[in-house]
Amino acid sequence: MIRIKVPATSANLGVGFDCMGLAVSLYSTIDFEQSSQKLIINGCDEQFQNEQNLIYQAFVRGCQFLNQPVPNVKITIDNHVPVSRGLGSSAVCIVGGLMGANLWFDSPLNKEEILTLATEMEGHSDNVAPAILGNLNVSFTDSQENIQNVAFKVSPDLFFVALVPDYQLSTKKARQVLPKSMDYQTVSYQVGHAVALSKALESGNLELIRQAIIDKMHEPFRSKLIPDYSAVKSICQKDGGVLYISGSGSTLMAIASNLNDAQKIIDETKKSFPNWETHLLSVDTKGASGDLI
Ligand SMILES: Nc1ncnc2c1ncn2[C@@H]1O[C@H](COP(=O)(O)OP(=O)(O)OP(=O)(O)O)[C@@H](O)[C@H]1O
Ligand SMILES: N[C@@H](CCO)C(=O)O
């Protein structure tokens, strides 16, 4: 049996819209094994137990890319990444399916090739790059249509807290509210902030993160889709943390510079929103892995 383990990812980090993403220590595993039937899927909502399942679609894409017949397969998902909450559940599916197909046929593809295929499927690389490679990643498509990726190590002095609402927000819906263009002044603002943010995350300078993470490209529009955004931001700021919308939401990610503040943010959020999931996370430094078991 093949087992693929993929980390959750937090894309954008405020000012890095569609190009910056962080792998975090929350994982789903996906098992692939021979089956007598064309397709069996366990471990996900009934609505996803069919050939449209994103893991299976990525598995098929991987087989096709390798010019191999699609085998009969049983897929068993042990999912810990909440769906449509801004923690890269679709990237988990895509990376999991592609890596499953790769390992099924003895791993002819390296991680860079898997990243190219995964980006084609996801449409942007900010979740799939850290899901595959771990750490903080900044990536773009170059003039040859190749993905250029730069990895940054994030300071171990930072604590990440995922505050996961009890409501979904699909990426599709969250992209629909974005404006179609930006003026030069705003672009310049974003570029400066994004470059400064990557350095601040690397050095662990929370006060620089606090300034650099303030986004003008998507958060002002998407915060209106998350009814509790302002309340959670107040909690986080009171407890010394910094808050951003993880991916396209609805998860709000807090960054704290010590465990005490991180724990206070969790406790206060739980008090106001008892039905929310909260996760104290560290940075995943390895990315997705595959094993034959
Ligand atoms: N365990 C799963 N099984 C099957 N399909 C899944 C699973 N998890 C996610 N998906 C697919 O991914 C879609 C969610 O993707 P979407 O981009 O909206 O959210 P996300 O990836 O969780 O968030 P973000 O991209 O903002 O980090 C679901 O509608 C479904 O098609
Ligand atoms: N960069 C993407 C992440 C979600 O897939 C967005 O914000 O729409």
CSV table of C-alpha atoms and ligand atoms in Angstrom, one decimal:
chain,number,residue,atom,x,y,z
A,1,MET,CA,0.0,0.0,0.0
A,2,ILE,CA,1.1,3.6,-0.7
A,3,ARG,CA,0.7,6.2,2.0
A,4,ILE,CA,1.1,9.9,1.2
A,5,LYS,CA,1.2,12.5,4.0
A,6,VAL,CA,0.6,16.1,3.1
A,7,PRO,CA,0.8,19.2,5.3
A,8,ALA,CA,-1.9,21.9,5.5
A,9,THR,CA,-0.8,25.2,4.1
A,10,SER,CA,-1.6,28.8,4.8
A,11,ALA,CA,-1.4,30.9,1.6
A,12,ASN,CA,-1.0,34.6,1.0
A,13,LEU,CA,0.2,35.5,4.5
A,14,GLY,CA,-1.6,38.9,4.0
A,15,VAL,CA,0.4,40.6,1.3
A,16,GLY,CA,1.7,37.6,-0.7
A,17,PHE,CA,-1.5,37.0,-2.7
A,18,ASP,CA,-1.2,33.9,-5.0
A,19,CYS,CA,2.6,33.7,-4.6
A,20,MET,CA,3.4,33.1,-0.9
A,21,GLY,CA,2.5,30.1,1.3
A,22,LEU,CA,3.5,28.4,4.4
A,23,ALA,CA,3.4,24.7,5.3
A,24,VAL,CA,2.1,24.0,8.8
A,25,SER,CA,2.1,21.0,11.2
A,26,LEU,CA,-1.4,19.7,10.5
A,27,TYR,CA,-1.5,16.7,8.2
A,28,SER,CA,-3.8,14.5,6.2
A,29,THR,CA,-2.8,11.0,5.0
A,30,ILE,CA,-4.1,9.3,1.9
A,31,ASP,CA,-3.6,5.6,1.2
A,32,PHE,CA,-3.7,4.1,-2.3
A,33,GLU,CA,-4.0,0.3,-2.9
A,34,GLN,CA,-5.0,-2.1,-5.6
A,35,SER,CA,-8.7,-2.7,-5.9
A,36,SER,CA,-11.0,-5.2,-7.6
A,37,GLN,CA,-13.3,-2.3,-8.5
A,38,LYS,CA,-12.5,0.7,-10.6
A,39,LEU,CA,-12.6,3.1,-7.7
A,40,ILE,CA,-13.4,2.9,-4.0
A,41,ILE,CA,-13.1,6.0,-1.8
A,42,ASN,CA,-13.4,6.0,2.0
A,43,GLY,CA,-12.9,8.8,4.6
A,44,CYS,CA,-14.6,11.8,3.0
A,45,ASP,CA,-18.1,13.2,2.5
A,46,GLU,CA,-20.3,11.1,0.3
A,47,GLN,CA,-20.5,14.0,-2.2
A,48,PHE,CA,-16.7,13.4,-2.9
A,49,GLN,CA,-16.9,9.5,-3.1
A,50,ASN,CA,-16.9,9.4,-6.9
A,51,GLU,CA,-14.7,10.0,-10.0
A,52,GLN,CA,-14.9,13.8,-9.5
A,53,ASN,CA,-13.0,13.5,-6.2
A,54,LEU,CA,-10.0,15.8,-6.5
A,55,ILE,CA,-7.6,13.2,-5.1
A,56,TYR,CA,-8.7,10.8,-7.8
A,57,GLN,CA,-8.6,13.4,-10.5
A,58,ALA,CA,-5.0,14.3,-9.5
A,59,PHE,CA,-4.1,10.5,-9.4
A,60,VAL,CA,-5.5,10.1,-13.0
A,61,ARG,CA,-3.6,13.2,-14.1
A,62,GLY,CA,-0.4,11.8,-12.7
A,63,CYS,CA,-1.0,8.4,-14.5
A,64,GLN,CA,-1.8,10.2,-17.8
A,65,PHE,CA,1.3,12.4,-17.5
A,66,LEU,CA,3.4,9.2,-17.0
A,67,ASN,CA,1.7,7.6,-20.0
A,68,GLN,CA,0.5,4.8,-17.7
A,69,PRO,CA,-3.0,3.1,-17.6
A,70,VAL,CA,-5.1,4.3,-14.7
A,71,PRO,CA,-5.2,1.3,-12.3
A,72,ASN,CA,-8.2,0.2,-10.2
A,73,VAL,CA,-7.6,1.9,-6.9
A,74,LYS,CA,-9.0,2.1,-3.4
A,75,ILE,CA,-8.3,5.5,-1.8
A,76,THR,CA,-8.6,5.9,2.0
A,77,ILE,CA,-8.4,9.4,3.4
A,78,ASP,CA,-7.5,10.3,7.0
A,79,ASN,CA,-8.3,14.0,6.7
A,80,HIS,CA,-7.3,16.5,9.4
A,81,VAL,CA,-7.3,19.6,7.1
A,82,PRO,CA,-10.7,21.3,7.2
A,83,VAL,CA,-12.4,21.7,3.8
A,84,SER,CA,-12.9,25.2,2.3
A,85,ARG,CA,-11.4,26.9,5.3
A,86,GLY,CA,-8.2,28.5,3.8
A,87,LEU,CA,-5.8,25.7,5.0
A,88,GLY,CA,-5.1,24.2,1.6
A,89,SER,CA,-7.4,21.2,1.6
A,90,SER,CA,-7.6,21.3,-2.2
A,91,ALA,CA,-3.8,21.4,-2.4
A,92,VAL,CA,-3.7,18.3,-0.1
A,93,CYS,CA,-5.9,16.5,-2.6
A,94,ILE,CA,-3.9,17.5,-5.6
A,95,VAL,CA,-0.5,16.9,-4.2
A,96,GLY,CA,-1.7,13.6,-2.6
A,97,GLY,CA,-3.2,12.3,-5.8
A,98,LEU,CA,-0.1,13.2,-8.0
A,99,MET,CA,2.3,11.8,-5.5
A,100,GLY,CA,0.2,8.7,-5.1
A,101,ALA,CA,0.4,8.1,-8.9
A,102,ASN,CA,4.1,8.9,-9.0
A,103,LEU,CA,4.9,6.4,-6.2
A,104,TRP,CA,2.6,3.8,-7.8
A,105,PHE,CA,4.8,3.9,-10.9
A,106,ASP,CA,8.2,3.9,-8.9
A,107,SER,CA,8.7,7.6,-8.6
A,108,PRO,CA,9.9,8.8,-12.0
A,109,LEU,CA,9.0,12.5,-11.2
A,110,ASN,CA,10.9,14.8,-8.9
A,111,LYS,CA,9.3,17.3,-6.6
A,112,GLU,CA,9.8,20.2,-9.2
A,113,GLU,CA,7.9,18.2,-11.8
A,114,ILE,CA,5.1,17.4,-9.4
A,115,LEU,CA,5.0,21.2,-8.5
A,116,THR,CA,4.5,22.1,-12.1
A,117,LEU,CA,1.6,19.6,-12.5
A,118,ALA,CA,0.0,20.6,-9.2
A,119,THR,CA,0.2,24.3,-10.1
A,120,GLU,CA,-1.6,23.5,-13.4
A,121,MET,CA,-4.4,21.8,-11.5
A,122,GLU,CA,-4.7,24.3,-8.7
A,123,GLY,CA,-4.3,27.4,-10.9
A,124,HIS,CA,-1.8,29.1,-8.5
A,125,SER,CA,1.3,27.8,-6.7
A,126,ASP,CA,1.0,29.3,-3.3
A,127,ASN,CA,-0.5,26.3,-1.5
A,128,VAL,CA,0.9,23.5,-3.6
A,129,ALA,CA,4.5,24.7,-3.3
A,130,PRO,CA,4.8,24.6,0.5
A,131,ALA,CA,2.6,21.4,0.5
A,132,ILE,CA,5.2,19.7,-1.6
A,133,LEU,CA,8.4,21.3,-0.3
A,134,GLY,CA,7.6,22.5,3.3
A,135,ASN,CA,8.6,25.9,4.8
A,136,LEU,CA,7.7,29.3,3.5
A,137,ASN,CA,7.7,29.5,-0.3
A,138,VAL,CA,7.5,32.4,-2.7
A,139,SER,CA,6.9,31.3,-6.3
A,140,PHE,CA,6.1,32.6,-9.7
A,141,THR,CA,5.8,31.3,-13.3
A,142,ASP,CA,8.7,32.3,-15.4
A,143,SER,CA,8.8,33.3,-19.1
A,144,GLN,CA,9.3,29.6,-20.1
A,145,GLU,CA,6.2,28.7,-18.1
A,146,ASN,CA,8.3,27.0,-15.4
A,147,ILE,CA,7.6,27.5,-11.7
A,148,GLN,CA,10.4,29.4,-10.0
A,149,ASN,CA,10.3,28.8,-6.3
A,150,VAL,CA,12.3,30.3,-3.4
A,151,ALA,CA,12.1,28.7,0.0
A,152,PHE,CA,12.6,30.6,3.3
A,153,LYS,CA,13.1,29.2,6.7
A,154,VAL,CA,10.7,30.8,9.2
A,155,SER,CA,12.1,31.7,12.6
A,156,PRO,CA,11.3,28.9,15.2
A,157,ASP,CA,10.6,31.8,17.6
A,158,LEU,CA,7.2,32.4,16.0
A,159,PHE,CA,4.0,30.5,16.9
A,160,PHE,CA,1.1,30.1,14.5
A,161,VAL,CA,-2.5,29.7,15.7
A,162,ALA,CA,-5.2,28.6,13.2
A,163,LEU,CA,-8.6,29.9,14.3
A,164,VAL,CA,-11.0,27.9,12.2
A,165,PRO,CA,-14.6,29.1,12.0
A,166,ASP,CA,-17.5,26.7,11.9
A,167,TYR,CA,-18.4,28.0,8.4
A,168,GLN,CA,-16.8,27.4,5.1
A,169,LEU,CA,-15.7,29.9,2.5
A,170,SER,CA,-14.9,28.5,-0.9
A,171,THR,CA,-11.9,29.9,-2.8
A,172,LYS,CA,-14.2,30.4,-5.8
A,173,LYS,CA,-16.5,32.7,-3.9
A,174,ALA,CA,-13.6,34.5,-2.2
A,175,ARG,CA,-12.0,35.3,-5.6
A,176,GLN,CA,-15.3,36.7,-7.0
A,177,VAL,CA,-15.2,39.6,-4.6
A,178,LEU,CA,-11.8,40.8,-5.7
A,179,PRO,CA,-11.4,43.9,-7.9
A,180,LYS,CA,-10.1,43.3,-11.5
A,181,SER,CA,-7.2,45.7,-11.3
A,182,MET,CA,-4.8,47.7,-9.0
A,183,ASP,CA,-3.2,51.1,-9.4
A,184,TYR,CA,0.6,51.6,-9.4
A,185,GLN,CA,0.6,53.1,-5.9
A,186,THR,CA,-1.0,50.0,-4.5
A,187,VAL,CA,1.2,47.6,-6.4
A,188,SER,CA,4.3,49.4,-5.1
A,189,TYR,CA,2.8,49.2,-1.6
A,190,GLN,CA,2.3,45.4,-2.0
A,191,VAL,CA,5.7,44.7,-3.4
A,192,GLY,CA,7.5,46.5,-0.6
A,193,HIS,CA,5.4,44.9,2.1
A,194,ALA,CA,5.7,41.4,0.6
A,195,VAL,CA,9.5,41.5,0.4
A,196,ALA,CA,9.8,43.0,3.9
A,197,LEU,CA,7.4,40.3,5.2
A,198,SER,CA,9.4,37.4,3.9
A,199,LYS,CA,12.5,38.8,5.7
A,200,ALA,CA,10.5,39.5,8.9
A,201,LEU,CA,9.2,35.9,9.0
A,202,GLU,CA,12.7,34.6,8.5
A,203,SER,CA,14.1,36.7,11.3
A,204,GLY,CA,11.1,36.4,13.6
A,205,ASN,CA,10.7,40.1,14.0
A,206,LEU,CA,7.0,40.3,15.1
A,207,GLU,CA,6.9,44.1,15.1
A,208,LEU,CA,8.0,44.2,11.5
A,209,ILE,CA,5.6,41.4,10.6
A,210,ARG,CA,2.8,43.5,12.2
A,211,GLN,CA,3.5,46.4,9.8
A,212,ALA,CA,4.5,44.4,6.7
A,213,ILE,CA,1.5,42.0,6.7
A,214,ILE,CA,-1.1,44.7,6.3
A,215,ASP,CA,-2.6,43.9,2.9
A,216,LYS,CA,-4.5,46.0,0.4
A,217,MET,CA,-5.0,43.4,-2.3
A,218,HIS,CA,-7.5,40.9,-0.9
A,219,GLU,CA,-8.1,41.2,2.8
A,220,PRO,CA,-10.1,44.4,2.7
A,221,PHE,CA,-12.6,42.7,0.3
A,222,ARG,CA,-12.6,39.2,1.9
A,223,SER,CA,-12.9,40.3,5.5
A,224,LYS,CA,-16.5,41.3,4.7
A,225,LEU,CA,-17.2,37.6,3.9
A,226,ILE,CA,-16.0,36.5,7.4
A,227,PRO,CA,-18.5,38.0,9.8
A,228,ASP,CA,-16.3,37.4,12.9
A,229,TYR,CA,-13.1,38.9,11.3
A,230,SER,CA,-13.1,42.2,13.4
A,231,ALA,CA,-14.0,40.5,16.7
A,232,VAL,CA,-11.1,37.9,16.3
A,233,LYS,CA,-8.7,40.6,15.1
A,234,SER,CA,-9.4,42.6,18.4
A,235,ILE,CA,-8.8,39.5,20.5
A,236,CYS,CA,-5.6,38.8,18.7
A,237,GLN,CA,-4.3,42.3,18.9
A,238,LYS,CA,-5.2,42.6,22.6
A,239,ASP,CA,-3.1,39.4,23.2
A,240,GLY,CA,-0.1,40.7,21.4
A,241,GLY,CA,-0.5,38.8,18.2
A,242,VAL,CA,-0.8,39.6,14.5
A,243,LEU,CA,-3.7,38.3,12.4
A,244,TYR,CA,-4.2,37.5,8.7
A,245,ILE,CA,-6.8,35.7,6.6
A,246,SER,CA,-5.3,32.3,5.8
A,247,GLY,CA,-5.6,31.5,2.1
A,248,SER,CA,-9.0,32.6,0.9
A,249,GLY,CA,-10.5,32.2,4.4
A,250,SER,CA,-12.4,31.4,6.5
A,251,THR,CA,-9.6,30.5,8.8
A,252,LEU,CA,-7.9,33.4,10.6
A,253,MET,CA,-4.2,32.8,11.3
A,254,ALA,CA,-2.6,34.5,14.3
A,255,ILE,CA,1.1,34.8,14.7
A,256,ALA,CA,2.6,35.2,18.2
A,257,SER,CA,6.1,35.6,19.5
A,258,ASN,CA,5.7,33.4,22.5
A,259,LEU,CA,3.6,30.4,23.7
A,260,ASN,CA,1.9,32.4,26.4
A,261,ASP,CA,0.4,34.9,23.9
A,262,ALA,CA,-0.5,32.1,21.5
A,263,GLN,CA,-2.4,30.2,24.3
A,264,LYS,CA,-4.2,33.4,25.4
A,265,ILE,CA,-5.4,33.9,21.8
A,266,ILE,CA,-6.7,30.4,21.7
A,267,ASP,CA,-8.4,30.7,25.1
A,268,GLU,CA,-10.1,34.0,24.3
A,269,THR,CA,-11.3,32.8,20.8
A,270,LYS,CA,-12.7,29.6,22.4
A,271,LYS,CA,-14.6,31.7,24.9
A,272,SER,CA,-16.2,33.8,22.2
A,273,PHE,CA,-16.5,31.0,19.6
A,274,PRO,CA,-16.8,27.7,21.4
A,275,ASN,CA,-17.6,25.8,18.1
A,276,TRP,CA,-14.5,26.8,16.3
A,277,GLU,CA,-11.5,24.5,15.9
A,278,THR,CA,-8.2,26.0,17.1
A,279,HIS,CA,-4.7,24.6,16.3
A,280,LEU,CA,-1.4,25.7,17.7
A,281,LEU,CA,1.0,25.0,14.8
A,282,SER,CA,4.6,25.1,14.0
A,283,VAL,CA,6.1,25.3,10.5
A,284,ASP,CA,6.4,22.1,8.6
A,285,THR,CA,9.9,22.0,7.2
A,286,LYS,CA,9.7,18.8,5.1
A,287,GLY,CA,6.6,19.0,2.9
A,288,ALA,CA,4.7,16.0,1.5
A,289,SER,CA,6.2,12.5,1.9
A,290,GLY,CA,5.3,9.1,0.5
A,291,ASP,CA,5.9,5.6,1.8
A,292,LEU,CA,5.3,2.0,0.7
A,293,ILE,CA,3.8,0.2,3.7
B,1,LIG,N1,-11.0,15.4,1.8
B,1,LIG,C1,-11.5,15.8,0.6
B,1,LIG,N2,-12.0,14.9,-0.2
B,1,LIG,C2,-12.5,15.3,-1.4
B,1,LIG,N3,-12.4,16.6,-1.9
B,1,LIG,C3,-11.8,17.5,-1.1
B,1,LIG,C4,-11.3,17.1,0.2
B,1,LIG,N4,-10.8,18.3,0.7
B,1,LIG,C5,-11.0,19.2,-0.2
B,1,LIG,N5,-11.6,18.8,-1.3
B,1,LIG,C6,-11.9,19.5,-2.5
B,1,LIG,O1,-11.3,20.8,-2.4
B,1,LIG,C7,-12.4,21.8,-2.4
B,1,LIG,C8,-12.0,22.9,-1.4
B,1,LIG,O2,-11.1,23.8,-2.1
B,1,LIG,P1,-11.0,25.3,-1.7
B,1,LIG,O3,-9.9,25.8,-2.6
B,1,LIG,O4,-12.4,25.9,-1.8
B,1,LIG,O5,-10.6,25.4,-0.2
B,1,LIG,P2,-9.3,25.1,0.5
B,1,LIG,O6,-8.3,24.5,-0.4
B,1,LIG,O7,-9.6,24.3,1.7
B,1,LIG,O8,-8.8,26.6,0.9
B,1,LIG,P3,-7.6,27.5,0.4
B,1,LIG,O9,-7.3,27.2,-1.0
B,1,LIG,O10,-8.1,28.9,0.6
B,1,LIG,O11,-6.5,27.2,1.3
B,1,LIG,C9,-13.6,21.0,-2.0
B,1,LIG,O12,-14.8,21.7,-2.5
B,1,LIG,C10,-13.4,19.7,-2.7
B,1,LIG,O13,-13.6,19.8,-4.1
B,2,LIG,N1,-4.1,32.5,-3.2
B,2,LIG,C1,-5.4,31.8,-3.2
B,2,LIG,C2,-5.3,30.9,-2.1
B,2,LIG,C3,-6.6,30.0,-2.0
B,2,LIG,O1,-6.5,28.9,-2.9
B,2,LIG,C4,-6.5,32.9,-3.0
B,2,LIG,O2,-6.3,33.7,-2.1
B,2,LIG,O3,-7.5,32.8,-3.7
